[in-house]
Coordinates of C-alpha atoms in Angstrom, one line a residue:
M1 CA 131.8 91.8 95.1
L2 CA 130.2 93.2 91.9
K3 CA 133.3 95.1 91.0
F4 CA 135.3 91.8 90.5
V5 CA 132.5 90.4 88.4
F6 CA 132.6 93.5 86.2
M7 CA 136.4 93.2 85.9
L8 CA 136.0 89.6 84.7
V9 CA 133.3 90.7 82.2
I10 CA 135.8 93.2 80.7
I11 CA 138.5 90.5 80.5
F12 CA 135.9 88.4 78.5
F13 CA 136.1 90.8 75.6
F14 CA 139.9 90.5 75.5
S15 CA 139.6 86.8 74.9
F16 CA 138.1 87.4 71.5
L17 CA 141.1 89.5 70.3
E18 CA 144.1 88.1 68.5
R19 CA 147.4 87.9 70.3
F20 CA 145.8 88.7 73.7
Y21 CA 146.5 85.3 75.3
W22 CA 149.2 86.4 77.7
M23 CA 147.4 89.7 78.3
V24 CA 144.4 87.8 79.6
Q25 CA 146.6 85.8 81.9
N26 CA 148.3 89.0 83.3
L27 CA 144.8 90.5 83.9
I28 CA 143.6 87.4 85.8
F29 CA 146.6 87.7 88.1
L30 CA 146.0 91.4 88.5
V31 CA 142.4 90.9 89.5
G32 CA 143.6 88.1 91.8
F33 CA 146.1 90.4 93.5
L34 CA 143.4 93.2 93.9
F35 CA 141.2 90.5 95.4
M36 CA 144.0 89.5 97.8
I37 CA 144.1 93.0 99.2
K38 CA 140.5 92.8 100.3
I39 CA 141.1 90.2 103.1
N40 CA 139.9 91.2 106.6
F41 CA 139.9 87.8 108.5
L42 CA 136.3 88.1 109.6
S43 CA 134.1 85.0 110.2
Y44 CA 130.9 86.7 108.9
F45 CA 129.9 87.9 105.5
T46 CA 131.5 91.2 104.3
Y47 CA 131.5 93.1 101.0
I48 CA 127.8 92.4 100.6
S49 CA 126.2 93.4 97.3
Y50 CA 122.8 92.5 96.1
M51 CA 123.2 88.7 96.1
F52 CA 126.9 88.2 96.7
G53 CA 129.2 88.5 99.7
L54 CA 132.4 87.1 101.1
D55 CA 133.4 85.3 104.2
M56 CA 136.6 83.5 105.1
I57 CA 135.7 80.2 103.4
S58 CA 134.7 82.0 100.1
Y59 CA 137.7 84.2 100.3
G60 CA 140.4 81.4 100.2
L61 CA 138.6 79.4 97.5
I62 CA 138.0 82.4 95.2
L63 CA 141.7 83.3 95.5
L64 CA 142.6 79.7 94.7
S65 CA 140.3 80.0 91.6
F66 CA 142.0 83.1 90.3
W67 CA 145.5 81.6 91.0
I68 CA 144.8 78.3 89.3
C69 CA 143.0 79.9 86.3
G70 CA 146.0 82.2 85.7
L71 CA 148.3 79.2 85.9
M72 CA 146.1 77.2 83.5
L73 CA 146.8 79.7 80.8
M74 CA 150.5 79.4 81.5
A75 CA 150.5 75.6 81.4
S76 CA 148.5 75.5 78.1
E77 CA 151.1 77.3 76.0
K78 CA 150.9 74.5 73.4
I79 CA 147.3 75.5 72.6
Y80 CA 148.6 79.1 71.9
L81 CA 151.5 77.9 69.8
L82 CA 149.5 75.5 67.7
N83 CA 146.7 78.0 67.5
N84 CA 144.3 75.3 68.6
Y85 CA 141.1 77.5 68.9
K86 CA 143.0 79.5 71.5
N87 CA 140.4 82.3 71.6
F88 CA 137.6 79.9 72.3
F89 CA 139.8 78.2 74.9
V90 CA 140.5 81.5 76.7
F91 CA 136.8 82.3 76.5
M92 CA 135.9 78.9 78.2
L93 CA 138.4 79.5 80.9
M94 CA 137.1 82.9 81.7
M95 CA 133.6 81.5 81.7
L96 CA 134.7 78.9 84.2
L97 CA 136.4 81.5 86.4
M98 CA 133.3 83.7 86.4
M99 CA 131.1 80.7 87.4
L100 CA 133.5 79.8 90.2
L101 CA 133.6 83.4 91.5
L102 CA 129.8 83.6 91.6
T103 CA 129.5 80.1 93.2
F104 CA 131.8 80.9 96.0
S105 CA 130.4 84.4 96.7
S106 CA 126.6 83.5 96.5
M107 CA 124.7 84.2 99.6
S108 CA 121.5 82.5 98.4
M109 CA 121.2 78.8 98.3
F110 CA 119.5 78.8 94.9
M111 CA 122.1 81.1 93.3
F112 CA 124.8 78.8 94.7
Y113 CA 123.1 75.8 93.1
L114 CA 122.7 77.6 89.7
F115 CA 126.4 78.5 89.4
F116 CA 127.5 75.3 91.0
E117 CA 125.9 73.4 88.1
A118 CA 126.9 76.0 85.5
S119 CA 130.6 75.5 86.2
L120 CA 130.1 72.0 84.8
I121 CA 129.5 73.3 81.2
P122 CA 132.9 75.0 80.6
T123 CA 134.6 72.0 82.2
L124 CA 132.8 69.7 79.8
F125 CA 133.9 71.8 76.8
L126 CA 137.5 71.8 78.0
I127 CA 137.5 68.0 78.2
L128 CA 135.6 67.5 74.9
G129 CA 137.4 70.2 73.0
W130 CA 141.0 69.9 74.0
G131 CA 141.2 66.4 75.5
Y132 CA 143.7 63.9 74.1
Q133 CA 142.0 60.5 73.3
P134 CA 138.7 59.7 71.6
E135 CA 137.5 58.3 75.0
R136 CA 137.1 61.9 76.2
L137 CA 133.4 61.7 75.0
Q138 CA 132.7 58.9 77.4
A139 CA 134.6 60.7 80.1
G140 CA 132.5 63.9 79.5
I141 CA 129.3 62.0 79.7
Y142 CA 130.3 60.3 82.9
L143 CA 131.2 63.7 84.4
L144 CA 127.9 65.2 83.3
F145 CA 125.5 62.5 84.3
Y146 CA 127.2 61.6 87.6
T147 CA 127.1 65.2 88.8
L148 CA 123.7 66.2 87.3
L149 CA 121.8 63.2 88.4
A150 CA 123.1 63.6 92.0
S151 CA 122.3 67.3 92.1
L152 CA 118.6 67.0 91.1
P153 CA 117.6 66.0 94.7
L154 CA 119.6 69.0 95.9
L155 CA 117.3 71.3 93.8
I156 CA 114.2 69.6 95.2
G157 CA 115.6 70.1 98.7
I158 CA 116.3 73.8 98.1
F159 CA 112.7 74.3 96.9
Y160 CA 111.4 72.5 99.9
I161 CA 113.4 74.8 102.2
L162 CA 112.1 77.8 100.4
N163 CA 108.5 76.6 100.7
F164 CA 109.0 75.9 104.4
N165 CA 111.1 78.9 105.4
N166 CA 110.4 81.6 102.8
T167 CA 114.1 82.4 102.5
L168 CA 117.2 80.8 101.0
S169 CA 119.8 83.1 102.5
F170 CA 122.7 81.2 104.2
N171 CA 122.6 83.7 107.0
L172 CA 119.0 83.0 108.0
L173 CA 119.2 79.2 107.8
I174 CA 121.2 78.3 110.9
N175 CA 119.7 75.5 113.0
V176 CA 116.3 75.7 111.5
S177 CA 114.4 72.4 112.0
F178 CA 112.2 70.9 109.2
L179 CA 109.8 68.1 108.8
N180 CA 111.3 65.0 107.0
M181 CA 114.8 66.1 108.2
N182 CA 116.4 62.7 107.3
L183 CA 115.3 62.8 103.7
L184 CA 116.3 66.5 103.4
Y185 CA 119.7 65.6 104.8
L186 CA 120.3 63.0 102.1
C187 CA 119.0 65.3 99.4
L188 CA 121.2 68.3 100.4
I189 CA 124.5 66.4 100.8
F190 CA 124.4 63.8 98.1
A191 CA 125.3 66.2 95.3
F192 CA 128.4 67.4 97.2
L193 CA 129.5 63.8 98.1
V194 CA 129.5 63.0 94.4
K195 CA 131.4 66.2 93.6
M196 CA 134.0 65.7 96.3
P197 CA 134.1 62.7 95.2
M198 CA 133.3 60.2 97.9
F199 CA 134.5 56.6 97.4
L200 CA 131.8 54.5 95.5
V201 CA 130.6 57.6 93.5
H202 CA 134.1 58.6 92.4
L203 CA 134.3 56.8 89.1
W204 CA 133.8 59.9 87.0
L205 CA 136.9 61.6 88.3
P206 CA 139.8 59.3 87.1
K207 CA 138.1 59.1 83.7
A208 CA 137.7 62.9 83.5
H209 CA 141.3 63.5 84.6
V210 CA 142.9 61.1 82.3
E211 CA 141.1 62.4 79.2
A212 CA 141.2 66.1 80.1
P213 CA 143.9 68.5 78.8
V214 CA 146.4 69.8 81.4
S215 CA 144.2 72.9 82.0
G216 CA 141.1 70.7 82.6
S217 CA 143.0 68.5 85.1
M218 CA 144.4 71.5 86.9
I219 CA 141.0 73.1 87.4
L220 CA 139.3 69.8 88.2
A221 CA 141.8 68.9 90.9
G222 CA 142.5 72.5 92.0
V223 CA 139.0 74.0 92.4
L224 CA 136.1 71.9 91.2
L225 CA 136.6 69.2 93.8
K226 CA 136.5 71.9 96.4
L227 CA 133.0 72.9 95.4
G228 CA 131.8 69.7 97.1
G229 CA 133.6 70.6 100.3
Y230 CA 132.4 74.2 100.2
G231 CA 128.8 73.1 99.7
L232 CA 129.0 70.7 102.7
L233 CA 130.6 73.5 104.9
R234 CA 127.6 75.7 104.0
M235 CA 124.9 73.1 104.3
F236 CA 125.9 71.7 107.6
S237 CA 124.8 74.9 109.4
L238 CA 121.3 73.6 109.0
L239 CA 121.9 69.9 109.1
Q240 CA 123.8 69.6 112.4
I241 CA 121.2 67.4 114.2
S242 CA 120.9 64.9 111.3
G243 CA 124.6 65.1 110.8
V244 CA 125.4 63.9 114.3
K245 CA 123.0 60.9 113.7
Y246 CA 124.0 59.7 110.3
N247 CA 127.5 61.0 109.4
Y248 CA 129.2 57.9 110.6
W249 CA 128.0 56.0 107.5
F250 CA 129.9 58.4 105.2
I251 CA 132.9 58.7 107.4
S252 CA 133.3 54.9 107.4
I253 CA 132.9 54.7 103.6
S254 CA 135.4 57.5 103.1
L255 CA 138.1 56.1 105.3
V256 CA 137.9 52.5 104.0
G257 CA 137.6 53.9 100.5
G258 CA 140.7 56.1 101.0
V259 CA 142.8 53.0 101.9
L260 CA 141.4 51.0 98.9
I261 CA 142.1 53.9 96.5
S262 CA 145.6 54.2 97.9
L263 CA 146.2 50.5 97.1
I264 CA 144.8 51.2 93.6
C265 CA 147.4 54.1 93.3
L266 CA 150.2 51.7 93.9
R267 CA 149.4 49.7 90.8
Q268 CA 148.9 52.6 88.3
T269 CA 151.2 52.9 85.3
D270 CA 149.6 56.1 84.0
L271 CA 151.0 59.2 85.6
K272 CA 147.8 61.2 85.4
A273 CA 145.6 58.3 86.7
L274 CA 147.9 57.9 89.7
I275 CA 147.6 61.6 90.6
A276 CA 143.9 61.5 90.0
Y277 CA 143.4 58.5 92.3
S278 CA 145.5 60.2 95.0
S279 CA 143.1 63.1 94.8
V280 CA 140.2 60.7 95.6
A281 CA 142.2 59.4 98.6
H282 CA 142.9 62.9 99.9
M283 CA 139.3 64.0 99.5
G284 CA 138.3 60.9 101.5
I285 CA 140.2 62.2 104.5
V286 CA 138.9 65.8 104.0
L287 CA 135.3 64.4 103.9
S288 CA 135.8 62.4 107.0
G289 CA 137.1 65.3 109.0
L290 CA 134.4 67.6 107.7
L291 CA 131.7 65.2 108.7
T292 CA 132.9 64.9 112.3
L293 CA 131.5 68.5 112.6
T294 CA 134.3 69.4 115.1
Y295 CA 136.2 72.6 115.1
W296 CA 139.4 71.0 114.1
G297 CA 137.6 68.9 111.4
L298 CA 136.0 71.9 109.7
T299 CA 139.1 74.0 109.7
G300 CA 141.5 71.2 108.8
S301 CA 139.3 70.1 105.9
Y302 CA 139.4 73.7 104.6
A303 CA 143.2 73.9 105.0
L304 CA 143.7 70.6 103.2
M305 CA 141.4 71.6 100.4
I306 CA 143.4 74.7 99.7
A307 CA 146.7 72.8 100.0
H308 CA 145.5 69.9 97.8
G309 CA 144.4 72.4 95.2
L310 CA 147.9 73.8 94.8
C311 CA 149.8 70.5 95.2
S312 CA 147.6 68.3 92.9
S313 CA 147.5 71.0 90.2
G314 CA 151.3 71.2 90.3
L315 CA 151.7 67.5 89.9
F316 CA 149.4 67.5 86.9
C317 CA 151.6 70.2 85.4
L318 CA 154.7 68.1 85.9
A319 CA 152.9 65.0 84.3
N320 CA 152.1 67.2 81.4
I321 CA 155.6 68.5 81.0
S322 CA 156.9 64.9 80.8
Y323 CA 154.1 64.0 78.4
E324 CA 155.0 66.9 76.1
R325 CA 158.6 65.7 75.9
M326 CA 158.1 61.9 75.8
G327 CA 154.7 61.7 74.0
S328 CA 153.4 59.2 76.7
R329 CA 152.2 59.3 80.2
S330 CA 153.1 55.7 81.0
L331 CA 155.5 55.1 83.8
L332 CA 157.1 52.4 81.7
I333 CA 158.4 55.1 79.3
N334 CA 158.7 58.0 81.8
K335 CA 161.4 56.4 83.9
G336 CA 165.0 57.4 84.5
L337 CA 163.9 61.0 84.1
L338 CA 166.8 62.0 86.4
N339 CA 169.1 61.5 83.4
F340 CA 166.7 63.0 80.9
M341 CA 165.4 66.0 82.7
P342 CA 167.6 66.6 85.7
S343 CA 166.4 70.2 86.3
L344 CA 162.8 68.9 86.8
S345 CA 163.7 66.2 89.3
L346 CA 163.8 68.7 92.1
W347 CA 160.2 69.8 91.3
W348 CA 159.1 66.2 91.2
F349 CA 160.6 65.7 94.7
L350 CA 159.2 68.9 96.2
L351 CA 155.6 68.3 94.9
C352 CA 155.6 64.6 95.7
S353 CA 156.8 65.4 99.3
G354 CA 154.0 68.0 99.4
N355 CA 151.5 65.3 98.3
M356 CA 152.5 63.1 101.2
A357 CA 152.2 66.0 103.7
A358 CA 155.8 66.6 104.5
P359 CA 156.6 69.8 106.5
P360 CA 156.5 72.8 106.0
T361 CA 153.6 72.4 103.5
L362 CA 150.1 73.4 104.2
N363 CA 149.1 69.8 103.6
L364 CA 150.7 68.9 106.9
L365 CA 148.7 71.4 108.9
G366 CA 145.5 70.1 107.3
E367 CA 146.3 66.5 107.9
I368 CA 147.3 66.9 111.5
S369 CA 144.0 68.7 112.2
L370 CA 142.0 66.1 110.4
L371 CA 143.8 63.2 112.2
N372 CA 143.0 64.9 115.5
S373 CA 139.4 65.4 114.7
I374 CA 138.7 62.0 113.3
V375 CA 140.5 60.1 116.1
S376 CA 138.7 62.2 118.7
W377 CA 135.4 61.3 117.0
S378 CA 136.2 57.6 117.4
W379 CA 139.5 55.9 118.3
V380 CA 138.6 52.9 116.0
T381 CA 139.3 55.1 113.0
M382 CA 143.0 55.0 114.0
I383 CA 143.4 51.7 112.1
M384 CA 142.3 53.1 108.8
L385 CA 144.0 56.4 109.3
S386 CA 147.4 54.7 110.0
F387 CA 147.0 52.7 106.8
L388 CA 145.9 55.8 104.9
S389 CA 148.9 57.8 106.1
F390 CA 151.3 55.0 105.3
F391 CA 150.0 54.3 101.8
S392 CA 149.8 58.0 101.0
A393 CA 153.5 58.2 101.6
A394 CA 154.0 54.9 99.7
Y395 CA 152.3 56.0 96.5
S396 CA 154.0 59.4 96.5
L397 CA 157.4 57.7 96.8
Y398 CA 156.4 55.2 94.2
L399 CA 155.5 58.0 91.8
F400 CA 158.8 59.8 92.5
A401 CA 161.1 56.7 92.5
Y402 CA 159.6 55.1 89.4
S403 CA 159.6 58.2 87.3
Q404 CA 163.0 59.6 88.3
H405 CA 165.1 56.4 88.8
G406 CA 165.6 53.2 86.9
K407 CA 167.0 52.4 83.5
I408 CA 166.2 55.2 81.0
Y409 CA 163.8 54.2 78.2
S410 CA 165.9 53.3 75.1
G411 CA 163.8 55.3 72.7
N412 CA 165.2 58.5 74.3
F413 CA 168.2 59.8 72.5
F414 CA 168.3 63.3 73.7
F415 CA 168.6 65.4 76.8
S416 CA 166.0 68.0 77.7
V417 CA 165.8 70.9 80.1
G418 CA 162.6 72.7 81.1
N419 CA 162.1 76.3 80.0
V420 CA 161.6 79.3 82.1
R421 CA 157.8 79.3 81.7
E422 CA 157.6 75.7 83.2
F423 CA 159.8 76.6 86.1
L424 CA 157.8 79.7 86.9
L425 CA 154.6 77.6 86.7
L426 CA 155.9 75.1 89.2
M427 CA 157.3 77.7 91.4
L428 CA 153.9 79.5 91.6
H429 CA 152.3 76.2 92.7
W430 CA 155.0 75.4 95.3
L431 CA 155.6 78.8 96.9
P432 CA 152.0 79.5 98.1
L433 CA 151.8 75.9 99.4
N434 CA 154.8 76.4 101.6
L435 CA 154.4 80.1 102.5
L436 CA 150.7 79.8 103.5
I437 CA 151.8 77.8 106.6
L438 CA 153.3 81.1 107.9
K439 CA 149.8 82.7 107.8
S440 CA 147.9 79.6 108.8
G441 CA 145.5 81.6 111.0
A442 CA 143.6 82.4 107.8
C443 CA 142.9 78.6 107.3
M444 CA 142.4 77.7 110.9
L445 CA 140.6 80.6 112.6
W446 CA 137.6 81.3 110.4
I447 CA 134.8 79.8 112.5

């Protein structure tokens, strides 16, 4: 694991050099491909160095981090062209990638917590430094305080485990029983529920998305939401008994919340806000499946996390491409795009259909597994799940139909095509999303 960390440290120095923007992007992809070769489909930790190691869950999420970070540089060409502190931007992005790599490969609970919180700082800088509106300050503070406040109990819980058990290694903490188990359960999972985000503690996410630059939205939707799911997958190895007793609270909130958020999606006029709220709805179903603690639930939540990371990130790229052309993210202005940008309409269609889990995307595999696990946990959930599936399709169709059809906005007097960079960017989101279904064993057989 250490060799990848060293590679990233070397790329850090390139970020300070002039005209090395695209070089850094190529190097991120190169390290990503080298990392891809290291796969060995084992359910236990491999490539163990002093504090770091890999198992199947870490592997997929680190690969997703490399992929999304490479694409973030590609999507943010405007920062490069306008010379908007591009070196500092690349530095922040590399810092974020490093923190994500270390978070997902930590084998100690405290190191995981440390890097989990440290990944917040570069994200905050991305939103404050390159965001669009003055409200980005408020969005940044929301993001910081929601996540920091919720993760303080996690730190206390980790120290309690250390005091009780004399180790924080994930491998040695399987089915250990503690005193005050119920309080510990709440302490350990609350930080991850906020990060997911669960309905009722999700308010920071739409704000952060709407104010963030395209790169900030991509990494938020693509990888940072997955930190919550990853943390829960790790923590539930020692919280199984409490989980069986209390998880129904959070499953109920997530499913009802998912339906309410889907209804909120149907009345959004801001492209980015719509995609951000759809992320909350998707994470609701991921959380519910994960908390059932069944085989299908755990594997399905992992598959949908990977799929959502690619799909949501691609949709944010599309929203940004429209924003760069039209100067607005409002659906009242971004309509009739079929006349204005015909070559991009196919991409809107492909990614919106991915968002509503149409075959052959990886989203479909994840959603089928999650539906199975949640319904087998309790048949009453079928009511909310059917609403959730229906409205999920409804807001994806609403997004596509409203943006592509209708009378074109009269302020538009020109015709625009995408450039090669944008098509490549969208292709690199869409291809893995549809090709991963051919190798779905990696997503479904890691327990």
